[in-house]
Coordinates of N, CA and C in Angstrom, one line a residue:
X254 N -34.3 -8.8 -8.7 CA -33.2 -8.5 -7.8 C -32.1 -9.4 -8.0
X255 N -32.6 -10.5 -8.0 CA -31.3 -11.6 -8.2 C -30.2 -11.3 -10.2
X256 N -31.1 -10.9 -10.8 CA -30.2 -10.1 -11.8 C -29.1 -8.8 -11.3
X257 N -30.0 -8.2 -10.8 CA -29.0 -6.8 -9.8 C -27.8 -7.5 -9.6
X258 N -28.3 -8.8 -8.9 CA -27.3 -9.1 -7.7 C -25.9 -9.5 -8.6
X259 N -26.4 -10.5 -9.5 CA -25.4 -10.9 -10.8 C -24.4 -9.6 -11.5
X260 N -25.1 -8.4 -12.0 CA -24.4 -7.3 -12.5 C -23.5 -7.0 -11.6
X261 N -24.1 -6.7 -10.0 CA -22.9 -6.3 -9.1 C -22.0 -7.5 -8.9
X262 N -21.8 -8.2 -9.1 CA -21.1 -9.5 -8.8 C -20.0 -9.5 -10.2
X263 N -20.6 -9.3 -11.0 CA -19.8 -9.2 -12.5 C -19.4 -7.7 -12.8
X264 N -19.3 -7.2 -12.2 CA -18.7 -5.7 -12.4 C -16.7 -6.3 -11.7
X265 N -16.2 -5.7 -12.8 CA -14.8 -6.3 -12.7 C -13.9 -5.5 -11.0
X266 N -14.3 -4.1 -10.9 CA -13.9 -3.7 -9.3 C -14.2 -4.2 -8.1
X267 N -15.8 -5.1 -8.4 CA -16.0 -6.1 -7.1 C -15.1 -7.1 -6.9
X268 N -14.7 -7.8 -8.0 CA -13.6 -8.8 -8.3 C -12.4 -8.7 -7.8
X269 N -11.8 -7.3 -8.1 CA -10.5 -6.3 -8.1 C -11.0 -6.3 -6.4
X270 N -11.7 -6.0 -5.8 CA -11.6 -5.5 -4.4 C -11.4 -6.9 -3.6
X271 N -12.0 -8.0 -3.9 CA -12.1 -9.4 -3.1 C -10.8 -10.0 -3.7
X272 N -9.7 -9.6 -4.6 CA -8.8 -10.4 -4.6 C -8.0 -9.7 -3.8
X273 N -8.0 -8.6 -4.3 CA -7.6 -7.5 -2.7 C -7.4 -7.5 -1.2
X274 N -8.8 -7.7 -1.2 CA -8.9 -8.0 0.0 C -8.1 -9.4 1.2
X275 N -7.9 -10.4 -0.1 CA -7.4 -11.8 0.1 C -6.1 -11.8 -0.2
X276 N -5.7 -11.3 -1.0 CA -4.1 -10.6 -1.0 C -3.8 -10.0 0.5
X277 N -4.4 -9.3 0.6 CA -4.0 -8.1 2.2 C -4.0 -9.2 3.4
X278 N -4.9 -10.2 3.1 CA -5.2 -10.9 4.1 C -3.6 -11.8 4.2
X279 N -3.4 -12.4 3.4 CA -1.9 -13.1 3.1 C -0.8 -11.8 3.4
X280 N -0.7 -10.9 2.7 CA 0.5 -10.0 3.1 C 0.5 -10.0 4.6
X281 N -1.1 -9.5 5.5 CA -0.5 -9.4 6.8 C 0.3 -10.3 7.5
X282 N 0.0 -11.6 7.0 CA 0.9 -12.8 7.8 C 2.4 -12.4 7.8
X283 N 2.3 -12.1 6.2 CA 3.9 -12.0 6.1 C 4.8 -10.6 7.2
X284 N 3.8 -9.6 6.8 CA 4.3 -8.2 7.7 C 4.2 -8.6 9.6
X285 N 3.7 -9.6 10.1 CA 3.4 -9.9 11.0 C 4.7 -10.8 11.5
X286 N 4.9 -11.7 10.5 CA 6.0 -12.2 10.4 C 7.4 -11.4 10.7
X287 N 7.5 -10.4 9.8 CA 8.6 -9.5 9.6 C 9.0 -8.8 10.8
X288 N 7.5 -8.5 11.8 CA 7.7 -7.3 12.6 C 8.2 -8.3 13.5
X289 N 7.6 -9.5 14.2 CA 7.5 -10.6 14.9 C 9.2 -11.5 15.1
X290 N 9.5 -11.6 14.0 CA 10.7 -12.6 13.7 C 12.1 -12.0 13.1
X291 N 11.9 -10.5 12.8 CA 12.8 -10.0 12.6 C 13.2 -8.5 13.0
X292 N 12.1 -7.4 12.9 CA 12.5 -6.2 13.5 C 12.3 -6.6 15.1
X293 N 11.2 -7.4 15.6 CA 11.4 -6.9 16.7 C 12.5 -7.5 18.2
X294 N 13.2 -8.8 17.5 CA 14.2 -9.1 17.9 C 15.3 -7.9 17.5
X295 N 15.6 -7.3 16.9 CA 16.6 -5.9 16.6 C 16.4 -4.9 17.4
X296 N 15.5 -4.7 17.6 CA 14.5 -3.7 18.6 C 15.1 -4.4 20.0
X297 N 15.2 -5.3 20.1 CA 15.2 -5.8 21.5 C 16.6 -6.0 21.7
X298 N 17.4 -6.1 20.8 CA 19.0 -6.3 21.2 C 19.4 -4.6 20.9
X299 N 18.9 -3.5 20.3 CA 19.5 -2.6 20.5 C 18.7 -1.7 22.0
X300 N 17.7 -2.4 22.5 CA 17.6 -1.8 23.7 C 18.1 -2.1 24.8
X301 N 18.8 -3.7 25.0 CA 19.7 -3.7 26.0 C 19.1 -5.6 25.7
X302 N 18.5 -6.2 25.2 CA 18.2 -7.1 25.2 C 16.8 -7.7 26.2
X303 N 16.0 -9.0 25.3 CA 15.0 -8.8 26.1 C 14.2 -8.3 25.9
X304 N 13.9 -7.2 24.9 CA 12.5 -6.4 25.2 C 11.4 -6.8 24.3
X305 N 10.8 -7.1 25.4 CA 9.2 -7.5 24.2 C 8.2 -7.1 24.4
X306 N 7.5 -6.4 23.6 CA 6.2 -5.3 23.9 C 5.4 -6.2 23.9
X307 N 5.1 -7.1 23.9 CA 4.0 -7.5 24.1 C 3.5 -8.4 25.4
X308 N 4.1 -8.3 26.5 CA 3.6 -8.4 27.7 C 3.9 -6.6 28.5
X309 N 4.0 -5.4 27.8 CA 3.9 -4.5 28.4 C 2.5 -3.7 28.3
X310 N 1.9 -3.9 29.7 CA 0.5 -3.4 30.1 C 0.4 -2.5 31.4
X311 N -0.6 -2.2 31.5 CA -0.7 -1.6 32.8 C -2.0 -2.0 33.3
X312 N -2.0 -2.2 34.9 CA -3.5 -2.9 35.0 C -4.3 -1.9 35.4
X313 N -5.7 -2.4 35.0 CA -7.0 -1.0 35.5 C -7.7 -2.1 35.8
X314 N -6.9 -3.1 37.2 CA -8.0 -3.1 38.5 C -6.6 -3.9 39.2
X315 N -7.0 -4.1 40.3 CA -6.4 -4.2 41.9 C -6.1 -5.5 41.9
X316 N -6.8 -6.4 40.9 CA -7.1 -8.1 41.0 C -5.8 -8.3 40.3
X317 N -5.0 -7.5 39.4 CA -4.3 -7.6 38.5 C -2.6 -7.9 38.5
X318 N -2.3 -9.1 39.0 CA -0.8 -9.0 39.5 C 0.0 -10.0 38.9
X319 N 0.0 -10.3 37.8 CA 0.0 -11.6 36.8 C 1.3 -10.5 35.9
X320 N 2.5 -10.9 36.0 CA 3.2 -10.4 34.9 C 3.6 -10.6 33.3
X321 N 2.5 -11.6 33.2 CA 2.5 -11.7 31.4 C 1.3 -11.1 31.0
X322 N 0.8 -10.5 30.1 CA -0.3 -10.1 29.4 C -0.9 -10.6 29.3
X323 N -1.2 -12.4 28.8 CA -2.1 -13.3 28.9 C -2.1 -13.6 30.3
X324 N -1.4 -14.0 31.1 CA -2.3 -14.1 32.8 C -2.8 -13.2 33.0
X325 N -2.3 -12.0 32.7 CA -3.2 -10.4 33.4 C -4.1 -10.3 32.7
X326 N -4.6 -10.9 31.5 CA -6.2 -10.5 31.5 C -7.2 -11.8 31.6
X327 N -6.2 -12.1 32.2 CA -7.2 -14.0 32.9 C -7.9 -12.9 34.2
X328 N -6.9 -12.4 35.0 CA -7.0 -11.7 36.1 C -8.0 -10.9 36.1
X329 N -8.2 -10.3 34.8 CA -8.7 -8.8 35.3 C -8.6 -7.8 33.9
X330 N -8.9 -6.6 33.6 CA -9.1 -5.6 32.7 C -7.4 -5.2 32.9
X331 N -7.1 -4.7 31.6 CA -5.6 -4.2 31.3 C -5.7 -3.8 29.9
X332 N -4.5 -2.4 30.4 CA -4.7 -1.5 29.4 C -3.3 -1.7 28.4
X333 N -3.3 -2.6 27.4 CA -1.9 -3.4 26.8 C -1.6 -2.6 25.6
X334 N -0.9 -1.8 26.1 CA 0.0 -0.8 25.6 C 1.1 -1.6 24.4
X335 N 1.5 -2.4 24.5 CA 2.7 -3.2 24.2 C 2.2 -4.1 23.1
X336 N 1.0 -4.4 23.0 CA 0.3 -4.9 21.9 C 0.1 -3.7 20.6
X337 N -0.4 -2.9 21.7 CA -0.8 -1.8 20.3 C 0.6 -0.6 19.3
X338 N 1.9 -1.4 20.2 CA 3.1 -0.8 19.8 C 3.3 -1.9 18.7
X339 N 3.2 -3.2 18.7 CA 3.3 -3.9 18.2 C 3.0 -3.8 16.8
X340 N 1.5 -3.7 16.5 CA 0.7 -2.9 15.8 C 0.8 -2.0 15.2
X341 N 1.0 -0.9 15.6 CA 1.9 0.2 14.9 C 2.8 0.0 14.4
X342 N 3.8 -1.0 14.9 CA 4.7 -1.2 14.1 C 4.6 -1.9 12.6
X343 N 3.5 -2.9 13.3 CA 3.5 -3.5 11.7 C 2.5 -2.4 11.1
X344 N 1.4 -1.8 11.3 CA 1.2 -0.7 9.9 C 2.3 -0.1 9.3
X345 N 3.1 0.5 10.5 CA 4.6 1.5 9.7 C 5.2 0.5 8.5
X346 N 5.4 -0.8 8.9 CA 5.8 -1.4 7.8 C 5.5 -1.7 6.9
X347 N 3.9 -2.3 6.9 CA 3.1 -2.3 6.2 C 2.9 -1.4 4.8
X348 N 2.8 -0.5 5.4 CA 2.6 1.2 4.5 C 3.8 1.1 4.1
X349 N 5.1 0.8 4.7 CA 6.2 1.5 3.8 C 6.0 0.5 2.5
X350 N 6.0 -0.9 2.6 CA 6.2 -1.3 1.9 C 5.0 -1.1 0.4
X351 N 4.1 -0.8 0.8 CA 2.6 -0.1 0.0 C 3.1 1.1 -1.0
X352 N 4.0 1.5 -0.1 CA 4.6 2.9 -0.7 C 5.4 2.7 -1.6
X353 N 6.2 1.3 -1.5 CA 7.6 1.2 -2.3 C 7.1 0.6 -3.4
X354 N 6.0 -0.3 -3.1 CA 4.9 -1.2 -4.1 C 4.6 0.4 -5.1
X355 N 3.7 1.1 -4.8 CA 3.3 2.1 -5.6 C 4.3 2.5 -7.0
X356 N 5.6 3.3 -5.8 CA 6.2 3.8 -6.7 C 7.2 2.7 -7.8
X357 N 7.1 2.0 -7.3 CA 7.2 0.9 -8.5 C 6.9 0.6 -9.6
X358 N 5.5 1.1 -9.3 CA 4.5 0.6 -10.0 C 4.3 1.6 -10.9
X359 N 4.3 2.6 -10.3 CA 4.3 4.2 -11.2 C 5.4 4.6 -12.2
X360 N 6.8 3.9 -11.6 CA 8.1 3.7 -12.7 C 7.8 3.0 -13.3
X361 N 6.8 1.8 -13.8 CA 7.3 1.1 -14.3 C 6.1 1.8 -15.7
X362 N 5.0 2.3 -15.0 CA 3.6 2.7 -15.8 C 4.7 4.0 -16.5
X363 N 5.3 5.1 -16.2 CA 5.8 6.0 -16.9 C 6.8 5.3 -17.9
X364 N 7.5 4.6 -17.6 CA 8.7 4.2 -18.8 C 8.1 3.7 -19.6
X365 N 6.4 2.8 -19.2 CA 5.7 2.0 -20.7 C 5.0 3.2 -21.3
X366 N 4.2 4.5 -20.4 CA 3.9 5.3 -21.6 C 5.2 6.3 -22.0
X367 N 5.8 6.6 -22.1 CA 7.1 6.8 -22.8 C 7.7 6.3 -23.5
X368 N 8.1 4.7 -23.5 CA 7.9 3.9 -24.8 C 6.4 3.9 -26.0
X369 N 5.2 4.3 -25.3 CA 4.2 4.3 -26.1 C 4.2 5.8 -27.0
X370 N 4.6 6.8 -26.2 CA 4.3 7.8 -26.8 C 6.0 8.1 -28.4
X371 N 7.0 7.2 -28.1 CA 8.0 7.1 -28.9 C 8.0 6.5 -29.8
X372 N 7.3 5.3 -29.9 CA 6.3 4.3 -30.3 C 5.1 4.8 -31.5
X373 N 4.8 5.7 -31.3 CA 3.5 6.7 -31.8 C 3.6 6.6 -33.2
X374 N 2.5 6.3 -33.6 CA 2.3 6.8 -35.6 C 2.9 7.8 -36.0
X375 N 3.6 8.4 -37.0 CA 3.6 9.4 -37.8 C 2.5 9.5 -37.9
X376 N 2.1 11.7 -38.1 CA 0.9 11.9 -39.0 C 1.0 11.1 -39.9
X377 N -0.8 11.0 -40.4 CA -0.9 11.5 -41.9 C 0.1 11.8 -42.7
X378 N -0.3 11.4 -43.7 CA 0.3 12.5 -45.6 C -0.3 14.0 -45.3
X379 N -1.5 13.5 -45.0 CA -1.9 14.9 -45.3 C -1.9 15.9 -44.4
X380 N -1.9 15.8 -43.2 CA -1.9 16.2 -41.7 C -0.2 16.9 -41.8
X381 N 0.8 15.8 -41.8 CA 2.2 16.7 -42.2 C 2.4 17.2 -43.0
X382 N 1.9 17.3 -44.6 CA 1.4 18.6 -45.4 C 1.4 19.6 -44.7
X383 N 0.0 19.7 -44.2 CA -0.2 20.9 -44.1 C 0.4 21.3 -42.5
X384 N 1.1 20.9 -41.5 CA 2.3 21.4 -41.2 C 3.2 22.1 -41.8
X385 N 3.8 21.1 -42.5 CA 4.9 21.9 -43.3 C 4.4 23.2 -43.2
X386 N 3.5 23.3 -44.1 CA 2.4 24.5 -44.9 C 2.3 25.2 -44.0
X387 N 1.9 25.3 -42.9 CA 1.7 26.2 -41.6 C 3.6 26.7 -41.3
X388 N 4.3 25.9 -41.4 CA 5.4 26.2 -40.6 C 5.8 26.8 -41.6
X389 N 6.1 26.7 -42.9 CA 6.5 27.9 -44.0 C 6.3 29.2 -43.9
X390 N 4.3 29.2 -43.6 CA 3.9 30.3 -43.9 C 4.1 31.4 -42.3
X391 N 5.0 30.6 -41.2 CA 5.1 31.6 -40.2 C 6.6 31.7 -40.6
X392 N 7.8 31.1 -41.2 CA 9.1 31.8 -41.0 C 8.8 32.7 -42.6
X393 N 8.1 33.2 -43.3 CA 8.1 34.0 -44.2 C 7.7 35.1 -43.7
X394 N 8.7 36.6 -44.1 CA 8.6 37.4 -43.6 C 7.3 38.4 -43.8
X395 N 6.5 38.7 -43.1 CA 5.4 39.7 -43.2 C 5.6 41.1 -44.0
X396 N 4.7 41.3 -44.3 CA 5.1 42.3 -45.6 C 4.3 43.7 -44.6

């Protein structure tokens, strides 16, 4: 079992997924950052100033009369709407930027096989022979 355990451990996609995983973990700071320190101050001067979703809740109980989101759930159950706008926000960012990462990544993978395929061996000697050979014998007229 402890061999098993070694193969799965040394398989290079395990590796690929835990650096992954530890990457994503670092990016979210930064996207958290982004939504936190820069859209969502923009967000808040183009709605009149002020606006911060993250004390916007609604309470589900009677005990609940605390107008920040951290008092109101000292208080009591609350349904914090304004957190999970938050959140959505940073995935939308998140993903865009996943998106812009891809296609990046996909220009950059087509221009190297298109240098590779331009790049490419000539046939053979013998291989373009018998080209030629083929392409003679179809522009000669059929009898």
């Amino acid at each position: 079992m402890l061999n098993e355990f070694k193969e799965f451990i040394a398989r290079g996609n395990v590796m690929d997924l835990a650096v992954g995983v530890i990457i994503g973990a670092a990016f979210s700071k930064i996207v958290d950052s982004v939504v936190n320190d820069l859209v969502m101050p923009i967000v808040g001067a183009l709605t009149g100033g002020g606006f911060d979703f993250s004390n916007y809740f609604l309470p589900l109980s009677a005990n609940v009369t605390a107008s920040t989101l951290a008092a109101a759930r000292e208080q009591g159950a609350v349904f914090a709407y304004g957190s999970f706008i938050t959140v959505l926000i940073n995935f939308l960012i998140l993903a865009w930027i996943i998106f812009l990462m891809i296609k990046a990544v996909n220009r950059v993978r087509a221009s190297v096989e298109k240098k590779k395929a331009a790049e490419a061996a000539p046939p053979p000697a013998d291989v373009a022979l018998l080209t030629e050979i083929r392409d003679l014998l179809k522009s000669r007229p059929t009898v």
